[in-house]
C-alpha cells in the first residue's frame, strides 16, 4: 500500500495497472476513516483488481462558516485501515495539488441539488461534483463507491456520471452504524458524552419512519410529522430538515407512490448530523 501525494504519480501507477489488464475501483473520502469507509474499500476490493482510496478534505465543498479547519485528520490511522482492507493506494494531495493557482472550472448541477442538504449548504454540491469529476479524470476507475449515508450525494454523482457520459459504474453501499444505531461519521468525534446520547434520536427517527412505511403508511406528512415529534423531544437536537423526496429527482413528494428517500439533517449542539432510509430498503 502506497501513499501518493501527486496527480502524475497516481496516473502513472494506474496506467501501469491498465497495461496489465487490471480493473480499478475508486473510493473517494475526506479521511479520518472508520468502518463506514472500510465497507466501501471492502466492496471495491471484492469487485476490482486494484483499489485507490482518495483522502482529501476538499475545501471547495465547505461553506465559509463550516468546519473545514476543525475537520479531523489522521493519515497514519487512515493508511493502516486502507492497508488492512486491501486498498492499494491512498491518494492524499495537498489542496494546492488539486486546485492550482488560477483554477476556474467547475462542475455544477441544478434540480437534484436544490433540496435537502443543497438548501442549507448552497456551495456544497458544486464542490463535490467538481472534486469527484477531477478524481474520476485522474484515476479513471472502472467503478466508484459511495455510501448511502450521503444519499443525496450518491444521487447527484449518479446523475452527473449519466449526464456527462462518464464511463464509470457508480456503486451505492449500505449505511454502517454503531452498535446503538448511530450512523458512523467522522463528525461523531465532535460530540461530547451528552450529545453522543442525544444523537441517537436520528437513528431512532429513521427506525420509526421505516416501521410506519413497513406498516403501509403512504402519507409523507404523517411519517415526517411522527419523526419530527420524536426528534423535537430531545432538548439538544435542532432539526435542519426531515423530508421525503423522489429517489431520482430529489424533489419532495406528498405520497409514497414511487421509490423514495426519507432524509434528515439535525444539529446536535453545534454538530450537524445526517441520516436517512430508502423506502426500497424497508
Ligand atoms: P466522507 O469521508 O464523510 O466524505 O465519506 C466518504 C464516503 O464514505 C462517502 O461516500 C460516504 O457516504 C461514505 N460513508 C461515510 N460514512 C458512512 C457510513 N456510516 N456508512 C456507509 N458509508 C459511509
mmCIF file of C-alpha atoms and ligand atoms in Angstrom:
data_model
loop_
_atom_site.group_PDB
_atom_site.id
_atom_site.type_symbol
_atom_site.label_atom_id
_atom_site.label_comp_id
_atom_site.label_asym_id
_atom_site.label_seq_id
_atom_site.Cartn_x
_atom_site.Cartn_y
_atom_site.Cartn_z
ATOM 1 C CA UNK A 1 0.000 0.000 0.000
ATOM 2 C CA UNK A 2 1.413 3.363 -1.078
ATOM 3 C CA UNK A 3 0.521 6.911 -0.049
ATOM 4 C CA UNK A 4 0.790 9.170 -3.104
ATOM 5 C CA UNK A 5 0.510 12.966 -2.921
ATOM 6 C CA UNK A 6 0.755 13.962 -6.549
ATOM 7 C CA UNK A 7 -1.506 13.501 -9.544
ATOM 8 C CA UNK A 8 1.154 12.410 -12.071
ATOM 9 C CA UNK A 9 2.284 9.564 -9.858
ATOM 10 C CA UNK A 10 -1.277 8.231 -9.435
ATOM 11 C CA UNK A 11 -1.827 8.420 -13.190
ATOM 12 C CA UNK A 12 1.453 6.557 -13.870
ATOM 13 C CA UNK A 13 0.532 3.790 -11.429
ATOM 14 C CA UNK A 14 -2.978 3.381 -12.869
ATOM 15 C CA UNK A 15 -1.529 3.300 -16.426
ATOM 16 C CA UNK A 16 0.813 0.519 -15.338
ATOM 17 C CA UNK A 17 -2.134 -1.487 -13.949
ATOM 18 C CA UNK A 18 -4.123 -0.896 -17.138
ATOM 19 C CA UNK A 19 -1.235 -2.272 -19.221
ATOM 20 C CA UNK A 20 -1.518 -5.448 -17.164
ATOM 21 C CA UNK A 21 -5.278 -5.588 -17.898
ATOM 22 C CA UNK A 22 -6.265 -4.953 -14.272
ATOM 23 C CA UNK A 23 -9.542 -3.319 -13.189
ATOM 24 C CA UNK A 24 -9.550 -0.335 -10.826
ATOM 25 C CA UNK A 25 -12.007 0.791 -8.138
ATOM 26 C CA UNK A 26 -12.054 4.265 -6.566
ATOM 27 C CA UNK A 27 -13.285 5.127 -3.059
ATOM 28 C CA UNK A 28 -13.453 8.920 -2.589
ATOM 29 C CA UNK A 29 -13.227 10.034 1.082
ATOM 30 C CA UNK A 30 -12.289 13.006 3.232
ATOM 31 C CA UNK A 31 -10.202 10.765 5.513
ATOM 32 C CA UNK A 32 -10.431 10.061 9.251
ATOM 33 C CA UNK A 33 -11.578 6.677 8.099
ATOM 34 C CA UNK A 34 -13.984 4.436 10.024
ATOM 35 C CA UNK A 35 -15.891 1.217 9.360
ATOM 36 C CA UNK A 36 -18.288 3.034 7.007
ATOM 37 C CA UNK A 37 -15.371 3.882 4.712
ATOM 38 C CA UNK A 38 -13.922 0.396 5.275
ATOM 39 C CA UNK A 39 -17.111 -1.182 3.901
ATOM 40 C CA UNK A 40 -16.653 0.795 0.665
ATOM 41 C CA UNK A 41 -13.000 -0.302 0.406
ATOM 42 C CA UNK A 42 -14.080 -3.924 1.036
ATOM 43 C CA UNK A 43 -16.656 -3.664 -1.759
ATOM 44 C CA UNK A 44 -14.087 -2.222 -4.165
ATOM 45 C CA UNK A 45 -11.510 -4.850 -3.200
ATOM 46 C CA UNK A 46 -14.110 -7.545 -3.885
ATOM 47 C CA UNK A 47 -15.104 -6.169 -7.316
ATOM 48 C CA UNK A 48 -11.774 -4.897 -8.696
ATOM 49 C CA UNK A 49 -8.130 -5.976 -9.049
ATOM 50 C CA UNK A 50 -6.844 -2.696 -7.577
ATOM 51 C CA UNK A 51 -8.361 -0.059 -5.269
ATOM 52 C CA UNK A 52 -7.479 3.626 -4.944
ATOM 53 C CA UNK A 53 -8.760 5.465 -1.855
ATOM 54 C CA UNK A 54 -8.664 9.244 -2.113
ATOM 55 C CA UNK A 55 -8.178 11.003 1.230
ATOM 56 C CA UNK A 56 -8.737 14.716 0.717
ATOM 57 C CA UNK A 57 -10.600 17.271 2.817
ATOM 58 C CA UNK A 58 -11.943 19.211 -0.141
ATOM 59 C CA UNK A 59 -12.062 22.935 0.733
ATOM 60 C CA UNK A 60 -14.422 23.645 -2.172
ATOM 61 C CA UNK A 61 -17.338 21.736 -0.626
ATOM 62 C CA UNK A 62 -17.268 23.635 2.690
ATOM 63 C CA UNK A 63 -19.218 26.872 3.189
ATOM 64 C CA UNK A 64 -17.478 29.883 4.807
ATOM 65 C CA UNK A 65 -18.948 29.171 8.273
ATOM 66 C CA UNK A 66 -18.484 25.376 8.139
ATOM 67 C CA UNK A 67 -15.930 23.084 9.790
ATOM 68 C CA UNK A 68 -13.097 22.969 7.188
ATOM 69 C CA UNK A 69 -10.389 23.919 9.715
ATOM 70 C CA UNK A 70 -11.575 21.642 12.510
ATOM 71 C CA UNK A 71 -12.400 18.615 10.296
ATOM 72 C CA UNK A 72 -10.500 15.672 11.866
ATOM 73 C CA UNK A 73 -7.414 14.349 10.051
ATOM 74 C CA UNK A 74 -5.143 11.333 10.755
ATOM 75 C CA UNK A 75 -3.321 9.976 7.711
ATOM 76 C CA UNK A 76 -1.367 7.334 9.650
ATOM 77 C CA UNK A 77 -4.541 5.805 11.045
ATOM 78 C CA UNK A 78 -6.095 6.005 7.551
ATOM 79 C CA UNK A 79 -3.103 4.252 5.954
ATOM 80 C CA UNK A 80 -3.379 1.347 8.407
ATOM 81 C CA UNK A 81 -7.113 0.983 7.739
ATOM 82 C CA UNK A 82 -6.732 1.089 3.944
ATOM 83 C CA UNK A 83 -3.938 -1.482 4.067
ATOM 84 C CA UNK A 84 -5.967 -3.781 6.345
ATOM 85 C CA UNK A 85 -8.900 -3.678 3.893
ATOM 86 C CA UNK A 86 -6.886 -4.417 0.772
ATOM 87 C CA UNK A 87 -6.548 -0.898 -0.693
ATOM 88 C CA UNK A 88 -3.508 -0.375 -2.946
ATOM 89 C CA UNK A 89 -3.082 3.407 -2.990
ATOM 90 C CA UNK A 90 -4.113 6.313 -0.810
ATOM 91 C CA UNK A 91 -4.213 9.443 -2.937
ATOM 92 C CA UNK A 92 -3.599 12.212 -0.400
ATOM 93 C CA UNK A 93 -2.993 15.510 -2.235
ATOM 94 C CA UNK A 94 -2.469 18.971 -0.775
ATOM 95 C CA UNK A 95 -5.215 21.449 -1.746
ATOM 96 C CA UNK A 96 -2.643 23.204 -3.995
ATOM 97 C CA UNK A 97 -2.135 19.961 -5.952
ATOM 98 C CA UNK A 98 -5.884 19.731 -6.684
ATOM 99 C CA UNK A 99 -6.521 23.471 -7.145
ATOM 100 C CA UNK A 100 -3.556 25.163 -8.793
ATOM 101 C CA UNK A 101 -3.330 28.938 -8.965
ATOM 102 C CA UNK A 102 -5.889 30.301 -11.386
ATOM 103 C CA UNK A 103 -8.194 27.272 -11.063
ATOM 104 C CA UNK A 104 -11.514 28.399 -12.531
ATOM 105 C CA UNK A 105 -13.503 25.441 -13.889
ATOM 106 C CA UNK A 106 -16.419 23.914 -12.003
ATOM 107 C CA UNK A 107 -18.965 21.118 -12.366
ATOM 108 C CA UNK A 108 -22.367 22.141 -11.072
ATOM 109 C CA UNK A 109 -25.881 20.695 -11.049
ATOM 110 C CA UNK A 110 -29.435 22.058 -10.863
ATOM 111 C CA UNK A 111 -32.651 20.360 -9.609
ATOM 112 C CA UNK A 112 -31.187 17.461 -7.552
ATOM 113 C CA UNK A 113 -29.054 19.876 -5.514
ATOM 114 C CA UNK A 114 -31.869 22.323 -4.773
ATOM 115 C CA UNK A 115 -33.446 20.298 -1.952
ATOM 116 C CA UNK A 116 -32.256 18.697 1.325
ATOM 117 C CA UNK A 117 -28.582 19.461 2.101
ATOM 118 C CA UNK A 118 -28.334 21.651 -1.014
ATOM 119 C CA UNK A 119 -30.703 24.164 0.596
ATOM 120 C CA UNK A 120 -28.689 24.588 3.788
ATOM 121 C CA UNK A 121 -25.279 24.120 2.114
ATOM 122 C CA UNK A 122 -25.509 26.180 -1.104
ATOM 123 C CA UNK A 123 -21.910 25.670 -2.342
ATOM 124 C CA UNK A 124 -21.583 22.076 -1.187
ATOM 125 C CA UNK A 125 -22.588 20.071 -4.256
ATOM 126 C CA UNK A 126 -20.679 22.265 -6.680
ATOM 127 C CA UNK A 127 -17.592 21.406 -4.624
ATOM 128 C CA UNK A 128 -18.493 17.715 -4.518
ATOM 129 C CA UNK A 129 -19.227 17.458 -8.265
ATOM 130 C CA UNK A 130 -16.039 19.329 -9.141
ATOM 131 C CA UNK A 131 -13.737 17.272 -6.923
ATOM 132 C CA UNK A 132 -15.332 13.937 -7.850
ATOM 133 C CA UNK A 133 -15.046 14.809 -11.570
ATOM 134 C CA UNK A 134 -11.377 15.596 -11.021
ATOM 135 C CA UNK A 135 -10.842 12.319 -9.150
ATOM 136 C CA UNK A 136 -12.632 10.416 -11.930
ATOM 137 C CA UNK A 137 -10.368 12.071 -14.519
ATOM 138 C CA UNK A 138 -7.207 11.418 -12.512
ATOM 139 C CA UNK A 139 -7.893 7.769 -11.626
ATOM 140 C CA UNK A 140 -10.230 6.788 -14.498
ATOM 141 C CA UNK A 141 -11.660 3.912 -12.471
ATOM 142 C CA UNK A 142 -13.996 1.189 -13.720
ATOM 143 C CA UNK A 143 -16.150 1.591 -10.620
ATOM 144 C CA UNK A 144 -16.542 4.185 -7.860
ATOM 145 C CA UNK A 145 -18.031 3.535 -4.412
ATOM 146 C CA UNK A 146 -20.224 5.886 -2.375
ATOM 147 C CA UNK A 147 -22.153 5.388 0.877
ATOM 148 C CA UNK A 148 -25.938 5.616 1.113
ATOM 149 C CA UNK A 149 -25.311 7.623 4.288
ATOM 150 C CA UNK A 150 -24.798 10.613 1.973
ATOM 151 C CA UNK A 151 -27.866 9.683 -0.044
ATOM 152 C CA UNK A 152 -28.271 12.973 -1.900
ATOM 153 C CA UNK A 153 -24.571 12.917 -2.807
ATOM 154 C CA UNK A 154 -24.983 9.396 -4.228
ATOM 155 C CA UNK A 155 -27.973 10.517 -6.346
ATOM 156 C CA UNK A 156 -26.072 13.613 -7.522
ATOM 157 C CA UNK A 157 -22.982 11.617 -8.527
ATOM 158 C CA UNK A 158 -25.080 9.015 -10.382
ATOM 159 C CA UNK A 159 -26.854 11.811 -12.224
ATOM 160 C CA UNK A 160 -23.605 13.618 -13.031
ATOM 161 C CA UNK A 161 -21.999 10.443 -14.402
ATOM 162 C CA UNK A 162 -25.064 9.871 -16.570
ATOM 163 C CA UNK A 163 -25.438 13.499 -17.753
ATOM 164 C CA UNK A 164 -21.742 13.864 -18.599
ATOM 165 C CA UNK A 165 -21.304 10.363 -20.109
ATOM 166 C CA UNK A 166 -18.704 9.273 -17.580
ATOM 167 C CA UNK A 167 -17.980 5.611 -18.270
ATOM 168 C CA UNK A 168 -17.787 4.653 -14.599
ATOM 169 C CA UNK A 169 -20.120 2.363 -12.691
ATOM 170 C CA UNK A 170 -21.405 4.125 -9.559
ATOM 171 C CA UNK A 171 -21.954 1.698 -6.670
ATOM 172 C CA UNK A 172 -24.022 2.652 -3.595
ATOM 173 C CA UNK A 173 -23.185 0.869 -0.317
ATOM 174 C CA UNK A 174 -25.358 0.453 2.836
ATOM 175 C CA UNK A 175 -25.062 2.707 5.902
ATOM 176 C CA UNK A 176 -22.758 1.287 8.585
ATOM 177 C CA UNK A 177 -23.907 2.065 12.138
ATOM 178 C CA UNK A 178 -22.550 1.932 15.690
ATOM 179 C CA UNK A 179 -23.991 -0.878 17.846
ATOM 180 C CA UNK A 180 -26.614 1.514 19.253
ATOM 181 C CA UNK A 181 -27.728 2.673 15.809
ATOM 182 C CA UNK A 182 -25.863 5.983 15.290
ATOM 183 C CA UNK A 183 -24.619 6.172 11.689
ATOM 184 C CA UNK A 184 -20.816 6.162 11.684
ATOM 185 C CA UNK A 185 -19.359 9.535 10.735
ATOM 186 C CA UNK A 186 -16.025 11.312 11.059
ATOM 187 C CA UNK A 187 -18.045 14.176 12.586
ATOM 188 C CA UNK A 188 -19.214 11.982 15.510
ATOM 189 C CA UNK A 189 -15.855 12.835 17.139
ATOM 190 C CA UNK A 190 -17.201 16.376 17.726
ATOM 191 C CA UNK A 191 -19.884 15.053 20.131
ATOM 192 C CA UNK A 192 -19.421 15.190 23.911
ATOM 193 C CA UNK A 193 -20.919 12.417 26.082
ATOM 194 C CA UNK A 194 -24.357 14.071 26.427
ATOM 195 C CA UNK A 195 -24.507 14.912 22.728
ATOM 196 C CA UNK A 196 -23.471 11.379 21.802
ATOM 197 C CA UNK A 197 -26.525 10.074 23.709
ATOM 198 C CA UNK A 198 -28.791 12.756 22.214
ATOM 199 C CA UNK A 199 -27.576 11.886 18.686
ATOM 200 C CA UNK A 200 -29.472 8.608 18.926
ATOM 201 C CA UNK A 201 -32.681 10.490 18.041
ATOM 202 C CA UNK A 202 -31.612 10.421 14.381
ATOM 203 C CA UNK A 203 -31.410 6.636 14.031
ATOM 204 C CA UNK A 204 -34.450 6.236 16.290
ATOM 205 C CA UNK A 205 -36.438 8.524 13.986
ATOM 206 C CA UNK A 206 -35.197 6.527 10.969
ATOM 207 C CA UNK A 207 -36.431 3.343 12.623
ATOM 208 C CA UNK A 208 -39.765 4.967 13.447
ATOM 209 C CA UNK A 209 -40.209 6.100 9.839
ATOM 210 C CA UNK A 210 -39.207 2.688 8.481
ATOM 211 C CA UNK A 211 -41.705 0.965 10.789
ATOM 212 C CA UNK A 212 -44.506 3.253 9.552
ATOM 213 C CA UNK A 213 -43.606 2.524 5.915
ATOM 214 C CA UNK A 214 -43.414 -1.206 6.668
ATOM 215 C CA UNK A 215 -46.907 -0.984 8.184
ATOM 216 C CA UNK A 216 -48.263 0.513 4.972
ATOM 217 C CA UNK A 217 -48.308 4.252 5.768
ATOM 218 C CA UNK A 218 -48.216 6.203 2.491
ATOM 219 C CA UNK A 219 -48.790 9.775 3.658
ATOM 220 C CA UNK A 220 -45.427 11.581 3.740
ATOM 221 C CA UNK A 221 -46.603 14.410 6.036
ATOM 222 C CA UNK A 222 -47.716 11.858 8.646
ATOM 223 C CA UNK A 223 -44.403 9.974 8.510
ATOM 224 C CA UNK A 224 -42.370 13.204 8.674
ATOM 225 C CA UNK A 225 -44.597 14.535 11.484
ATOM 226 C CA UNK A 226 -44.017 11.464 13.657
ATOM 227 C CA UNK A 227 -40.256 11.540 13.032
ATOM 228 C CA UNK A 228 -40.002 15.264 13.809
ATOM 229 C CA UNK A 229 -42.014 14.849 17.008
ATOM 230 C CA UNK A 230 -39.551 12.229 18.221
ATOM 231 C CA UNK A 231 -36.509 14.397 17.422
ATOM 232 C CA UNK A 232 -38.036 17.557 18.916
ATOM 233 C CA UNK A 233 -38.461 15.802 22.279
ATOM 234 C CA UNK A 234 -34.643 15.829 22.631
ATOM 235 C CA UNK A 235 -33.533 19.246 24.017
ATOM 236 C CA UNK A 236 -30.033 19.081 22.437
ATOM 237 C CA UNK A 237 -31.453 18.413 18.945
ATOM 238 C CA UNK A 238 -32.405 21.101 16.427
ATOM 239 C CA UNK A 239 -33.900 19.956 13.126
ATOM 240 C CA UNK A 240 -32.476 21.366 9.889
ATOM 241 C CA UNK A 241 -34.859 19.239 7.779
ATOM 242 C CA UNK A 242 -36.769 15.962 7.676
ATOM 243 C CA UNK A 243 -38.106 15.369 4.165
ATOM 244 C CA UNK A 244 -39.286 12.665 1.808
ATOM 245 C CA UNK A 245 -38.200 13.021 -1.814
ATOM 246 C CA UNK A 246 -38.337 11.110 -5.071
ATOM 247 C CA UNK A 247 -35.243 8.869 -5.168
ATOM 248 C CA UNK A 248 -34.036 10.083 -8.543
ATOM 249 C CA UNK A 249 -35.068 13.775 -8.736
ATOM 250 C CA UNK A 250 -34.674 14.628 -5.019
ATOM 251 C CA UNK A 251 -37.945 16.605 -5.242
ATOM 252 C CA UNK A 252 -40.443 16.384 -2.366
ATOM 253 C CA UNK A 253 -43.443 14.096 -2.803
ATOM 254 C CA UNK A 254 -46.719 14.042 -0.817
ATOM 255 C CA UNK A 255 -47.330 10.325 -1.062
ATOM 256 C CA UNK A 256 -45.236 7.153 -1.221
ATOM 257 C CA UNK A 257 -46.282 6.191 -4.737
ATOM 258 C CA UNK A 258 -42.728 5.619 -6.078
ATOM 259 C CA UNK A 259 -39.235 4.733 -4.754
ATOM 260 C CA UNK A 260 -38.417 7.453 -2.228
ATOM 261 C CA UNK A 261 -35.722 8.695 0.124
ATOM 262 C CA UNK A 262 -36.557 9.894 3.625
ATOM 263 C CA UNK A 263 -33.629 12.085 4.710
ATOM 264 C CA UNK A 264 -32.845 14.288 7.664
ATOM 265 C CA UNK A 265 -30.214 16.708 8.924
ATOM 266 C CA UNK A 266 -30.229 17.512 12.637
ATOM 267 C CA UNK A 267 -27.935 19.685 14.739
ATOM 268 C CA UNK A 268 -26.860 18.041 17.987
ATOM 269 C CA UNK A 269 -25.358 21.017 19.770
ATOM 270 C CA UNK A 270 -23.138 22.569 17.074
ATOM 271 C CA UNK A 271 -22.638 19.328 15.136
ATOM 272 C CA UNK A 272 -24.765 18.782 12.036
ATOM 273 C CA UNK A 273 -25.529 15.072 11.518
ATOM 274 C CA UNK A 274 -27.436 13.337 8.710
ATOM 275 C CA UNK A 275 -29.300 10.040 8.437
ATOM 276 C CA UNK A 276 -31.849 8.514 6.079
ATOM 277 C CA UNK A 277 -33.584 5.477 4.673
ATOM 278 C CA UNK A 278 -34.645 4.469 1.189
ATOM 279 C CA UNK A 279 -38.181 3.065 1.027
ATOM 280 C CA UNK A 280 -36.891 0.322 -1.285
ATOM 281 C CA UNK A 281 -34.650 -0.910 1.579
ATOM 282 C CA UNK A 282 -37.518 -1.105 4.110
HETATM 283 P P1 LIG B 1 -16.654 11.235 3.870
HETATM 284 O O1 LIG B 1 -15.235 10.903 4.199
HETATM 285 O O2 LIG B 1 -17.510 11.501 5.065
HETATM 286 O O3 LIG B 1 -16.759 12.284 2.789
HETATM 287 O O4 LIG B 1 -17.277 9.920 3.237
HETATM 288 C C1 LIG B 1 -16.656 9.255 2.164
HETATM 289 C C2 LIG B 1 -17.582 8.174 1.663
HETATM 290 O O5 LIG B 1 -17.854 7.258 2.731
HETATM 291 C C3 LIG B 1 -18.945 8.721 1.202
HETATM 292 O O6 LIG B 1 -19.356 8.029 0.028
HETATM 293 C C4 LIG B 1 -19.838 8.409 2.376
HETATM 294 O O7 LIG B 1 -21.193 8.246 2.005
HETATM 295 C C5 LIG B 1 -19.250 7.107 2.864
HETATM 296 N N1 LIG B 1 -19.618 6.900 4.262
HETATM 297 C C6 LIG B 1 -19.396 7.728 5.311
HETATM 298 N N2 LIG B 1 -19.948 7.235 6.447
HETATM 299 C C7 LIG B 1 -20.552 6.076 6.096
HETATM 300 C C8 LIG B 1 -21.307 5.092 6.799
HETATM 301 N N3 LIG B 1 -21.564 5.218 8.100
HETATM 302 N N4 LIG B 1 -21.761 4.026 6.128
HETATM 303 C C9 LIG B 1 -21.506 3.886 4.788
HETATM 304 N N5 LIG B 1 -20.815 4.771 4.070
HETATM 305 C C10 LIG B 1 -20.340 5.847 4.702
#
